[in-house]
Coordinates of C-alpha atoms and ligand atoms in Angstrom, one line a residue:
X1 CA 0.0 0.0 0.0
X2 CA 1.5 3.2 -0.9
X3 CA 2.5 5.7 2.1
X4 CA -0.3 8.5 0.5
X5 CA -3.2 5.4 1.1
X6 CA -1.9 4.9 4.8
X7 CA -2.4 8.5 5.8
X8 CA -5.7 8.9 4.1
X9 CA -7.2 5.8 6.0
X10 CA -5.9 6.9 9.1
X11 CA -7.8 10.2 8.8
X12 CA -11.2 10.8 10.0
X13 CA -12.2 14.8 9.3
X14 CA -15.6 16.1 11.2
X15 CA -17.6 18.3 13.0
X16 CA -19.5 18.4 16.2
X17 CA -22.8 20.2 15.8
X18 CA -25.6 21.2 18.3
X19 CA -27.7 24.0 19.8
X20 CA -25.6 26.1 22.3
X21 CA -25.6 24.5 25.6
X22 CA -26.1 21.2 24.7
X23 CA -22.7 19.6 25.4
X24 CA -20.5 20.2 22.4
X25 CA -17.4 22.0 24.4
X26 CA -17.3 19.3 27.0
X27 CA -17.6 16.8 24.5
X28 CA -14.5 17.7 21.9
X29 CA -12.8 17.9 25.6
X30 CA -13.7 14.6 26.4
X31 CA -12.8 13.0 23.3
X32 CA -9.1 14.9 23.3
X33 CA -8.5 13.4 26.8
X34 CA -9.1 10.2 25.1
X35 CA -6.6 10.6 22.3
X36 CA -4.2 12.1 24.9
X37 CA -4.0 15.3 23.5
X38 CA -4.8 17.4 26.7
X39 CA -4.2 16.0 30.0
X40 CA -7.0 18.0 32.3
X41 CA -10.6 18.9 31.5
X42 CA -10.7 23.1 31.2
X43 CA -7.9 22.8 28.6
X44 CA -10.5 23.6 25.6
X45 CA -12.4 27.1 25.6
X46 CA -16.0 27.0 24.9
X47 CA -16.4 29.6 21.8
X48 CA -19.6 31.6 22.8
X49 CA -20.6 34.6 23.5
X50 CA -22.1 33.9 26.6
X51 CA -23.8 37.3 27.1
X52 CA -25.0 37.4 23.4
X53 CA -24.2 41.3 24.2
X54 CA -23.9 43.4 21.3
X55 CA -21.8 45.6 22.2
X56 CA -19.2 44.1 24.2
X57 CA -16.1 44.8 21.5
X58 CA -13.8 42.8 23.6
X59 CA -16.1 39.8 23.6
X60 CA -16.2 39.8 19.7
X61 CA -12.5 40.2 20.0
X62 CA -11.9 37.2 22.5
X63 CA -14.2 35.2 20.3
X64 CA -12.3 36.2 17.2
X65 CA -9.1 34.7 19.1
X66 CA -10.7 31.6 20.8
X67 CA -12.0 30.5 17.5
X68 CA -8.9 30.6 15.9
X69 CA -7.1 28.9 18.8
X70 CA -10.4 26.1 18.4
X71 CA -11.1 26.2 14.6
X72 CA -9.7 22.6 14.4
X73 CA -8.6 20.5 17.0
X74 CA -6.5 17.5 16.0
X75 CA -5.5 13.9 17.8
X76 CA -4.2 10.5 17.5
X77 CA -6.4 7.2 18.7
X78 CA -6.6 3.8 18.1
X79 CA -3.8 4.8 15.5
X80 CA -6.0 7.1 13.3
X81 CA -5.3 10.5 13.1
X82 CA -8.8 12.8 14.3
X83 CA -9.6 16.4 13.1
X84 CA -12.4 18.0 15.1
X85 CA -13.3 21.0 12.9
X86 CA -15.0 23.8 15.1
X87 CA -18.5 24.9 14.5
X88 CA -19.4 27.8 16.1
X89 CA -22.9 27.9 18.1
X90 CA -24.1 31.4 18.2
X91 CA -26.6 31.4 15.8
X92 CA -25.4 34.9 14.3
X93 CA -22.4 32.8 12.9
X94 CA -24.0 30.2 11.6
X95 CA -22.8 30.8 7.8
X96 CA -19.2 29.8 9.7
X97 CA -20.8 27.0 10.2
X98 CA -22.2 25.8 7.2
X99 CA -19.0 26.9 5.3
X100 CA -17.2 24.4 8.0
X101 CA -19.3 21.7 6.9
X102 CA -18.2 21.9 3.3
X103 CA -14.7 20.5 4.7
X104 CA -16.0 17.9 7.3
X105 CA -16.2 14.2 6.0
X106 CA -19.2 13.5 9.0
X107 CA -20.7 15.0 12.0
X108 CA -21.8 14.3 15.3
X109 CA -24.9 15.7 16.3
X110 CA -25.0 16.6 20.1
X111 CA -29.0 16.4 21.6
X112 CA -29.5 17.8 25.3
X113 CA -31.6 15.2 27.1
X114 CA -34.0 17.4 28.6
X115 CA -34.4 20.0 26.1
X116 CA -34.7 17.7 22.7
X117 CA -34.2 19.1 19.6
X118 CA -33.7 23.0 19.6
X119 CA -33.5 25.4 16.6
X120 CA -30.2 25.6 16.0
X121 CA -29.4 21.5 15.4
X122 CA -32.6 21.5 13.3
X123 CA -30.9 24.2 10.5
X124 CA -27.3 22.6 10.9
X125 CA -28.9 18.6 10.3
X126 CA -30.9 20.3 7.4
X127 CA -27.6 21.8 5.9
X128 CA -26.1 18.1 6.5
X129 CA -28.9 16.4 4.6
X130 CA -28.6 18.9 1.7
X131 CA -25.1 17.4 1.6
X132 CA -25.9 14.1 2.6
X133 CA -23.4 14.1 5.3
X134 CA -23.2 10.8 7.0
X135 CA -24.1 11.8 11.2
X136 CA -24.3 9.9 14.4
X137 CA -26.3 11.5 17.1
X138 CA -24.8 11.5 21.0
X139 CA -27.9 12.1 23.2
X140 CA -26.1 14.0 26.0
X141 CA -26.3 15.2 29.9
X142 CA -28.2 11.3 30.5
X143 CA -26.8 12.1 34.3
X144 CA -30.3 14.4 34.3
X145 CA -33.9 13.8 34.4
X146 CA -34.3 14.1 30.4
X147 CA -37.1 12.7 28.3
X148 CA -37.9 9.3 27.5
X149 CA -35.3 7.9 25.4
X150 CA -38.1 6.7 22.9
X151 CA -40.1 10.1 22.8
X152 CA -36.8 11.5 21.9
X153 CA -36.0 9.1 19.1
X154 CA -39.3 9.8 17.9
X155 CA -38.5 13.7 18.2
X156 CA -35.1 13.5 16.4
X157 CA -36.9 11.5 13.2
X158 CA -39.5 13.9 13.2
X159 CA -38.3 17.6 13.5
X160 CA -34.8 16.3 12.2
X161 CA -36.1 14.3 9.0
X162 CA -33.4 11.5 10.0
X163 CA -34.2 7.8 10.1
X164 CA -32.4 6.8 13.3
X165 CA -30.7 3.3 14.7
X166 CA -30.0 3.3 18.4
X167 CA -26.3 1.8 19.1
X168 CA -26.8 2.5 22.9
X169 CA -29.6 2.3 25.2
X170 CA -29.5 4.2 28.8
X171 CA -31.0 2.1 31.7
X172 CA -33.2 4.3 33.8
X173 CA -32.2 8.2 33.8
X174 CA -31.0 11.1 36.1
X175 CA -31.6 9.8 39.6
X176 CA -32.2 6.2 38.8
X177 CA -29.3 6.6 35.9
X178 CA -27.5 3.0 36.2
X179 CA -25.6 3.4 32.9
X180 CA -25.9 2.3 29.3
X181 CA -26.5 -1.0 27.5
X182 CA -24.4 -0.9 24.6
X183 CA -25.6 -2.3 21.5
X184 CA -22.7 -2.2 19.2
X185 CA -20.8 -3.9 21.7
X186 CA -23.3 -5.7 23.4
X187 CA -22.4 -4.8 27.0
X188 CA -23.7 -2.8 30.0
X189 CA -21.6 0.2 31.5
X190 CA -22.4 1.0 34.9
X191 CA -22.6 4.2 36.1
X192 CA -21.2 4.2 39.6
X193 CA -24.1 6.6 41.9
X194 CA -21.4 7.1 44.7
X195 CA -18.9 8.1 42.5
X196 CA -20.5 10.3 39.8
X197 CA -17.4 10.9 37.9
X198 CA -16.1 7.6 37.4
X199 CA -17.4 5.2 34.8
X200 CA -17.5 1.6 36.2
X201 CA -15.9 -2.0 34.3
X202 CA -17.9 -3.1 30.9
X203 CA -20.0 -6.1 32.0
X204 CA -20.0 -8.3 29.1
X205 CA -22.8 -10.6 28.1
X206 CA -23.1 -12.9 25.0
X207 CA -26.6 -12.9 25.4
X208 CA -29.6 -10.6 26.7
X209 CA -31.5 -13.3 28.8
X210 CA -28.1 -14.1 30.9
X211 CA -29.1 -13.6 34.5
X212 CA -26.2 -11.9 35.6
X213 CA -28.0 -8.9 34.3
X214 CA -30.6 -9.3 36.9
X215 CA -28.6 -8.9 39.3
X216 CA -26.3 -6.6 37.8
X217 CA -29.1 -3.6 37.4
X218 CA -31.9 -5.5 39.5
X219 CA -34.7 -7.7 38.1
X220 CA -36.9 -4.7 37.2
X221 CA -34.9 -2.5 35.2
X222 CA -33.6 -6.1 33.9
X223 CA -36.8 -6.8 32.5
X224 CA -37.6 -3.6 31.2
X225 CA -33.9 -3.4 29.3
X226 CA -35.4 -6.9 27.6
X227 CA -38.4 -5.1 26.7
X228 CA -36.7 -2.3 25.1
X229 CA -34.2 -4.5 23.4
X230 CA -37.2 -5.8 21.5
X231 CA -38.5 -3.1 21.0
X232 CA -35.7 -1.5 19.4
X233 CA -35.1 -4.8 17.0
X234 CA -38.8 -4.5 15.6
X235 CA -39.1 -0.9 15.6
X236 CA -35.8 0.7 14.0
X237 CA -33.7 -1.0 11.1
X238 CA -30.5 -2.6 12.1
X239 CA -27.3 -0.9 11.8
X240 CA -26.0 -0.9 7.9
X241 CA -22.8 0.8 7.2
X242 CA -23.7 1.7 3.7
X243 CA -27.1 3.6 4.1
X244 CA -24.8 5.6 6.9
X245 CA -22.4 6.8 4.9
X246 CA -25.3 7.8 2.1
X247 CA -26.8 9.9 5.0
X248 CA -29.8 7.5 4.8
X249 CA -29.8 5.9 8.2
X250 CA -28.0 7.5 11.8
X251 CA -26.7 6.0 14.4
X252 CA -27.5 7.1 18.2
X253 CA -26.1 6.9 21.2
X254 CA -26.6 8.1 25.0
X255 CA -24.0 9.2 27.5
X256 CA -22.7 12.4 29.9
X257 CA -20.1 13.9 28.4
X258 CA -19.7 15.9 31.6
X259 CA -19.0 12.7 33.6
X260 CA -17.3 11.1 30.7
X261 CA -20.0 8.5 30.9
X262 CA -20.6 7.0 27.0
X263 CA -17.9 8.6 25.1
X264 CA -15.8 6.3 24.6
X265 CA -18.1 3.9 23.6
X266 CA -18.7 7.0 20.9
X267 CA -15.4 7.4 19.6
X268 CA -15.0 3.7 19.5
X269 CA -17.9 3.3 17.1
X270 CA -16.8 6.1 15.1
X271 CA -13.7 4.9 14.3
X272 CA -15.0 1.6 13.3
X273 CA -17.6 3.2 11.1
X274 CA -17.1 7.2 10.2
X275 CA -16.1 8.0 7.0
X276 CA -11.9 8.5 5.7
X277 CA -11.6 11.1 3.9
X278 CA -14.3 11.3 0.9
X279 CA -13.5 12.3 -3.1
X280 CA -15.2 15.8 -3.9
X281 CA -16.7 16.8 -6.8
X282 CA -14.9 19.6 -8.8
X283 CA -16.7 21.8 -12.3
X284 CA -14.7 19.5 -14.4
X285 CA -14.3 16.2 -12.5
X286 CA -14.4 14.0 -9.3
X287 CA -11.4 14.1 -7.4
X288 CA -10.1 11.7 -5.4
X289 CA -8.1 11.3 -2.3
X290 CA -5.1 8.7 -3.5
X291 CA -4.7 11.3 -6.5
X292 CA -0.8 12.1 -6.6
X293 CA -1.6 15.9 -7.0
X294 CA -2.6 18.0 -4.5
X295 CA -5.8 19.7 -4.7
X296 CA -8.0 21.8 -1.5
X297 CA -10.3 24.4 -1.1
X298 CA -10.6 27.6 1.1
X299 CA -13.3 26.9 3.8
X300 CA -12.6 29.7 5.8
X301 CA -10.0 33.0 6.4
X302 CA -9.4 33.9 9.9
X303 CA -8.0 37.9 10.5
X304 CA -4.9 37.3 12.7
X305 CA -4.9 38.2 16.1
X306 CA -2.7 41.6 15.5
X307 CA -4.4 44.2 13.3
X308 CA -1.4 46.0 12.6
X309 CA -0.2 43.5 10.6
X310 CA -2.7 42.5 8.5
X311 CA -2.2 38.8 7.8
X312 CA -4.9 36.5 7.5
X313 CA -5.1 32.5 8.1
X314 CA -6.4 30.5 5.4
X315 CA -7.7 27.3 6.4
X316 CA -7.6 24.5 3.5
X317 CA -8.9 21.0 3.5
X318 CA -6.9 19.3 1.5
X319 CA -9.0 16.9 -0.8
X320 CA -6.2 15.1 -2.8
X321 CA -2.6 14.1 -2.8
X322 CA -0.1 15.7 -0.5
X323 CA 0.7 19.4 0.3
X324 CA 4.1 20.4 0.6
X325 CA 5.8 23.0 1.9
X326 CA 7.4 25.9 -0.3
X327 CA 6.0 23.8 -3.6
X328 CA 4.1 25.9 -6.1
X329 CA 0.6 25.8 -5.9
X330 CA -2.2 27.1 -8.2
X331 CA -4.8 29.7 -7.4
X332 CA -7.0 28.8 -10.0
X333 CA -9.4 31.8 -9.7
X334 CA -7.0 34.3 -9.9
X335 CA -4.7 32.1 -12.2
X336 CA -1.7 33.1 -9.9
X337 CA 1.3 30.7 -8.4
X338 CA 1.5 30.2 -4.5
X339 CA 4.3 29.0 -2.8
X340 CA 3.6 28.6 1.2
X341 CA 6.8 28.9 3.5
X342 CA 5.5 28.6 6.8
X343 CA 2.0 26.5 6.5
X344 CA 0.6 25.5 9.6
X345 CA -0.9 22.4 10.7
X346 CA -3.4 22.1 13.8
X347 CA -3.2 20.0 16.9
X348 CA -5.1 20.3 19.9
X349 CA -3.2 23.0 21.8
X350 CA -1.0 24.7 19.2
X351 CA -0.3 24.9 15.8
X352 CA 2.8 24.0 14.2
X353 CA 4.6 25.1 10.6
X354 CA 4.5 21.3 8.7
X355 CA 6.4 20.2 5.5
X356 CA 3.8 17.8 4.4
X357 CA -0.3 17.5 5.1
X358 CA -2.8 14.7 3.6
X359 CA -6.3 14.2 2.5
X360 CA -8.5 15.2 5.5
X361 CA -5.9 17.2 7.1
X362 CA -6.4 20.9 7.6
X363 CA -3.5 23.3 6.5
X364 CA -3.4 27.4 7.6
X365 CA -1.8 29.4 5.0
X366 CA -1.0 32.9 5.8
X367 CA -2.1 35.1 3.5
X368 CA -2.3 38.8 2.9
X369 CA -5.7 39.3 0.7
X370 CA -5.2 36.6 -1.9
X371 CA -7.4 34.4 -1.0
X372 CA -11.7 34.1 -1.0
X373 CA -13.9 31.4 0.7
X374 CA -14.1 29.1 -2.1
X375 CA -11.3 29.2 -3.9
X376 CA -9.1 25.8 -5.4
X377 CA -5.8 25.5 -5.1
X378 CA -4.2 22.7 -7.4
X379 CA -0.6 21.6 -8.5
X380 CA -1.4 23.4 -11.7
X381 CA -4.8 21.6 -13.2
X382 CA -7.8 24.7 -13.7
X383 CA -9.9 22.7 -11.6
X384 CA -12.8 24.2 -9.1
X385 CA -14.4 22.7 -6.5
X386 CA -18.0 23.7 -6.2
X387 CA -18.7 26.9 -4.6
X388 CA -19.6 27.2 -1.0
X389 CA -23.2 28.9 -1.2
X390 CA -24.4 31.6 0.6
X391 CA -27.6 31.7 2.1
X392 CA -29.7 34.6 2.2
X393 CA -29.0 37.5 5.1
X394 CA -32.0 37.8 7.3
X395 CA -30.5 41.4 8.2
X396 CA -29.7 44.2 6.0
X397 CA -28.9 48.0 6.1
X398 CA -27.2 50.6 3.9
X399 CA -23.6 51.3 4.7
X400 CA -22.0 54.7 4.4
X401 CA -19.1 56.2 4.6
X402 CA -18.0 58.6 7.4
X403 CA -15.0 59.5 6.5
X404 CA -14.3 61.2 3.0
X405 CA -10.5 61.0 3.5
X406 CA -10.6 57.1 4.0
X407 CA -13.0 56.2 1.1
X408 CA -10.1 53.7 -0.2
X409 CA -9.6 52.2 3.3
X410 CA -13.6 51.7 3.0
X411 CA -13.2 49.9 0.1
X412 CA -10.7 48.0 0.7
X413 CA -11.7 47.2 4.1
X414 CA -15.2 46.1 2.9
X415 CA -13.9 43.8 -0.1
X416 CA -11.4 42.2 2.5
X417 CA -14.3 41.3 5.7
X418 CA -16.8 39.8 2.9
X419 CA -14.0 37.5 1.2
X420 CA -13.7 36.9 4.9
X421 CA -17.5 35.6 4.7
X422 CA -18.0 38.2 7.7
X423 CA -21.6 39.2 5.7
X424 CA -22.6 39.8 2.4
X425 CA -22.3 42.7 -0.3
X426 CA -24.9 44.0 -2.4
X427 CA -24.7 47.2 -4.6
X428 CA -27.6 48.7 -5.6
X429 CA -27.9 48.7 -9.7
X430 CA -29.9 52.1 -9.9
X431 CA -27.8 53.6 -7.5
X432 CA -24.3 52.2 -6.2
X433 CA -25.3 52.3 -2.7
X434 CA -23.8 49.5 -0.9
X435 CA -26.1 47.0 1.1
X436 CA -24.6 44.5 3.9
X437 CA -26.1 41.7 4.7
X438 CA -25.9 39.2 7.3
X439 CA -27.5 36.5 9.4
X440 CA -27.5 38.7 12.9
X441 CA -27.2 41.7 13.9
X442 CA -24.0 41.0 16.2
X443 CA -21.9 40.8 12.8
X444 CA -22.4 44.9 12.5
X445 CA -20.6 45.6 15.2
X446 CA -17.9 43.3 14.1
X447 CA -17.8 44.5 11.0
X448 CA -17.5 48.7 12.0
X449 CA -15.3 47.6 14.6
X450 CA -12.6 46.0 12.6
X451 CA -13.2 48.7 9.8
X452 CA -12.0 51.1 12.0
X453 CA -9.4 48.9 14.0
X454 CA -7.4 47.6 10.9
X455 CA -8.2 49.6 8.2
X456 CA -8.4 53.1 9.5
X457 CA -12.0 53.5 8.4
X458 CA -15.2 54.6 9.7
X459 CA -18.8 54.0 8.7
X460 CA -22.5 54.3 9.8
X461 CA -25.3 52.1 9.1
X462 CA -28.9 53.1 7.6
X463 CA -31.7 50.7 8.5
X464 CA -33.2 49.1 5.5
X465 CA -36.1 46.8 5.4
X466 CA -35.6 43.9 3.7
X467 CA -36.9 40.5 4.1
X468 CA -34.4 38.2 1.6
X469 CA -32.0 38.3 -1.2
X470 CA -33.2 36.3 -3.6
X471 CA -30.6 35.0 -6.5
X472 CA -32.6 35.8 -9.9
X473 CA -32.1 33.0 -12.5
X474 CA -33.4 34.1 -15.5
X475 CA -32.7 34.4 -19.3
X476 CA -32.0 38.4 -19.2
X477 CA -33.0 38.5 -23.3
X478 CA -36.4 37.6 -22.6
X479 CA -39.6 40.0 -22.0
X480 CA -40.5 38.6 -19.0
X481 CA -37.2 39.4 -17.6
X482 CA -37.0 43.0 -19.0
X483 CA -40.9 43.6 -17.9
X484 CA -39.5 42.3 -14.4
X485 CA -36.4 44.0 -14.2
X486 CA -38.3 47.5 -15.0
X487 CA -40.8 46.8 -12.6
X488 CA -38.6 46.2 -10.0
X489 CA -35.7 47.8 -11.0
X490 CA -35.5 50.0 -7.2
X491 CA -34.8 46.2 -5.5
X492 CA -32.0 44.8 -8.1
X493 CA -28.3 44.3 -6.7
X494 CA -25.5 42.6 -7.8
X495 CA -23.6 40.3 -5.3
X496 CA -19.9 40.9 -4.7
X497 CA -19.4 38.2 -7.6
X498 CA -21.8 40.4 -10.0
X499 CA -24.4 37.9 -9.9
X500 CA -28.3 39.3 -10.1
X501 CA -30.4 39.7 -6.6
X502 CA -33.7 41.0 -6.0
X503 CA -34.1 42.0 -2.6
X504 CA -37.7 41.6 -1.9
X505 CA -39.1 43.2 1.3
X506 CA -41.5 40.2 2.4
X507 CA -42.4 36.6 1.5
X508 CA -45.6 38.4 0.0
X509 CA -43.9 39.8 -2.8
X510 CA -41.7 37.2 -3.0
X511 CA -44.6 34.8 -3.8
X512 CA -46.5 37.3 -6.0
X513 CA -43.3 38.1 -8.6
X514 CA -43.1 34.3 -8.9
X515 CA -46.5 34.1 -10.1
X516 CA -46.2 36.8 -11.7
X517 CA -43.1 36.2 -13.6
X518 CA -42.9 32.1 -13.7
X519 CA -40.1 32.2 -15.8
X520 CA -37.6 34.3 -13.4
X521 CA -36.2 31.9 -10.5
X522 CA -36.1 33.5 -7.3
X523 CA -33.6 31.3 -4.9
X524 CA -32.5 31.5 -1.7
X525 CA -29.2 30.2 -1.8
X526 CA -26.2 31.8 -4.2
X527 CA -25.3 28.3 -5.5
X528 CA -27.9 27.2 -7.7
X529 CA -26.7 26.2 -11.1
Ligands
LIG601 P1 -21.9 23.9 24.1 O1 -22.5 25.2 24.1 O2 -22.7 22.9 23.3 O3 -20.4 23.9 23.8 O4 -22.1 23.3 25.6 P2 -21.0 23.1 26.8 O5 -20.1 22.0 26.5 O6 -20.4 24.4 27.1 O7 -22.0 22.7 28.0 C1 -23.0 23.5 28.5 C2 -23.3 23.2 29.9 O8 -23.8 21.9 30.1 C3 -22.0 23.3 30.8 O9 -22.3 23.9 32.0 C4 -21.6 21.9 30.9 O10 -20.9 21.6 32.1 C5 -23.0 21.2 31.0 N1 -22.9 19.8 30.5 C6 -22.3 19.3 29.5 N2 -22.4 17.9 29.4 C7 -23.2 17.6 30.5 C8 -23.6 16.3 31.0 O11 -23.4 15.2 30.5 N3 -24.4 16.4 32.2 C9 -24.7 17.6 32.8 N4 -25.4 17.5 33.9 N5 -24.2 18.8 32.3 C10 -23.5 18.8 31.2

């Protein structure tokens, strides 16, 4: 097997998603202590704002530093190399997050007990099933009264769309917690009351009727376990690797992160079944890991920490081959030849300048504006991975200018936070005025902020309402399109890549120019074609 084969079937690349507050901090934590990459809980820093205040500059700045010390946490276990990308939370950087999963080769999806499926996991799993991301689901904080483990299933395959296949089954919960049959393994974990924190010998039993489970857990939660068992095989489908890895069918599996109660069992079942790195699909071709030639995409740029210089971290998932260190590299948008002296790799507490990275791996390239979310690099072949769509703001205003002697650092400024993915630009085609857009309102202050702390500039927003971009598809020769575009020629922008958008100011208008105009395609997302 050649060396480039090894590495890519050591690598598992993915992403841990859930609502704030449901357990995803604790958990990365808990699965670095198991690959022996930190030695004490505390080491990883949660990366929320815990306020959600607005206007608490040094909180956006702290979280601006956090999430590059967290954007991807790597370890070694059971001799396969692990990358945890980070997905921020907050819900007002959720376009980080959907760009992150354009890099990750599966998730796991993190479910509070108690509080079910929130918001937040129910737009990220929908993001994953666009993308047909294989997910296992780890049904956390079992250490608390919670819902019934069945009512939850039920919730997860309903408001989650997923067709789910318990791995794990928790006997009793909070109080009466005595720990977790597992399925995969077929064994029981005790969960030792007196001591909360430690997680008591795997009891083994070759079959489900052995009476040693009696007086393991006690006849009646015994009997009950049986019961469920059965349940389980009649009710859900059996564990099938393949429909897993289609996103057809998802695994779940209980636990406490917080008393490191399940999680291995988790990890242990990921590395059997998660996904090595997967071949992506490019405008030209399929690429594949074991290629010889490099290939990798942009997923996300990252302002370094000191605004005076102003160097910026590109992170790359590399998709193919190997990436070396002060090779030339193609920048296929721009056409342009990269060489990269100093790339940095990730590990769980640092990063590290590396020679050579693999499929699955992460690399940071400092960069000093070359770069866009999205963008290919190759060993020469004009090759582009598909875009990374945008999704419509849900916030927009006018930006102006408050400075006349800085217009330039405006500009630049501007062009630099949106190749960023910061928020979007829209310029007005009757006017020029310049519209931002973004998903919450926090990213204004952000934005104003480090116009004025890196690039000199100053500006003011003008409220503006707007309900949703909308990308027009359209063929621009025809009537309907010219009788469209005249009509609403006061709502027409172009995006920062000069594609159409009609801005429509509610889901009224929005329905009546479709019926109006069935021939222009309103969509909500940038990446349609
Ligand atoms: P995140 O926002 O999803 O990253 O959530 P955190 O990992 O920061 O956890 C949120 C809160 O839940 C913290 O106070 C954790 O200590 C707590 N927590 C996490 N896992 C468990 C668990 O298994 N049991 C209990 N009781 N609390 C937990």
């Amino acid at each position: 097997m050649s060396d480039l084969i090894k590495e890519i079937e050591k690598r598992k690349t993915f992403g841990i998603i859930s609502h704030p507050d449901a357990g995803k901090t604790t958990l990365t934590e808990k699965l670095l202590l198991f690959g022996g990459a930190i030695q004490e809980a505390g080491a990883v820093k949660s990366n929320k704002i815990k306020k959600g205040a607005t206007s608490d500059f040094m909180e956006i700045e702290r979280q601006r530093g956090i999430s590059v010390a967290t954007s991807v946490l790597a370890f070694e276990y059971r001799d396969h190399k692990i990358n945890i990308l980070d997905t921020p939370g907050h819900k007002d950087f959720a376009e980080d997050t959907y760009r992150t999963l354009t890099a990750v080769d599966s998730v796991i999806v993190v479910i509070d007990v108690a509080k079910g499926v929130e918001e937040q996991t129910e737009k990220l799993v929908q993001v994953c099933r666009m993308r047909n991301i294989p997910m296992l689901v780890f049904i956390n904080k079992l250490d608390r009264e919670g819902k019934d483990a069945f009512d939850l299933l039920d919730e997860v395959e309903q408001k989650l769309g997923l067709t789910v296949c318990p791995l794990s089954l928790p006997i009793g919960m909070g109080s009466d917690f005595q720990g977790i049959y597992n399925i995969w393994e077929n064994n029981i974990q005790l969960f030792l009351e007196e001591k909360k924190q430690k997680v008591g010998d795997a009891i083994k039993f070759d079959d489900i009727n052995d009476s040693k489970i009696d007086d393991v857990i006690g006849e009646k939660a015994a009997k009950n376990l049986r019961e469920e068992l059965d349940l389980i095989q009649s009710v859900y489908p059996e564990f099938n690797r393949e429909d897993y890895m289609k996103g057809d069918l998802q695994p779940v599996f209980f636990g406490s992160a917080l008393n490191n109660f399940g999680v291995r069992e988790l990890l242990d079942a990921f590395i059997d079944i998660a996904p090595m790195p997967q071949p992506k699909e490019s405008d030209t071709r399929l690429v594949k890991p074991e290629e010889s030639t490099f290939t990798g995409f942009v997923f996300k740029i990252h302002a370094n920490m000191d605004p005076k210089h102003r160097d910026r971290l590109a992170f790359v998932k590399i998709v193919s081959g190997t990436f070396k260190r002060n090779e030339n590299y193609l920048l296929v948008r721009e056409g342009k030849k990269m060489k990269f002296s100093s790339p940095n790799a990730f590990f769980a507490d640092k990063k590290e300048v590396v020679d050579e990275s693999f499929p699955g791996d992460i690399v940071g390239l400092h960069d000093t504006g070359s770069f866009r979310i999205g963008d290919t690099l190759t060993g020469g072949e004009k090759l582009s991975f598909k875009g990374i769509p945008s999704f419509s703001p849900e916030h927009f205003r006018y930006i102006n200018n408050n400075d006349p002697l800085k217009a330039k650092q405006l500009a630049k400024g501007i062009d630099q936070l949106m190749d960023e993915g910061v928020a979007q630009l829209f310029t007005l085609e009757m006017n020029n005025r310049k519209i931002i857009g973004t998903v919450g309102a926090l990213q204004y202050e952000v934005i104003q902020y480090r116009l004025e702390h890196e690039y000199g500039a100053k500006c003011t927003y003008e409220p503006l309402s707007m309900h949703k971009a909308c990308w027009v598809e359209a063929d621009e020769k025809s009537e309907e399109f010219k009788e469209f575009a005249r009509l609403k020629q006061r709502f027409l922008a172009r995006d920062k890549y000069n594609q159409l958008v009609f801005l429509a100011d509610s889901s009224f208008t929005i329905h009546m120019t479709q019926e109006k105009f069935p021939n222009v395609k309103l969509h909500f997302i940038s990446e349609f074609r």
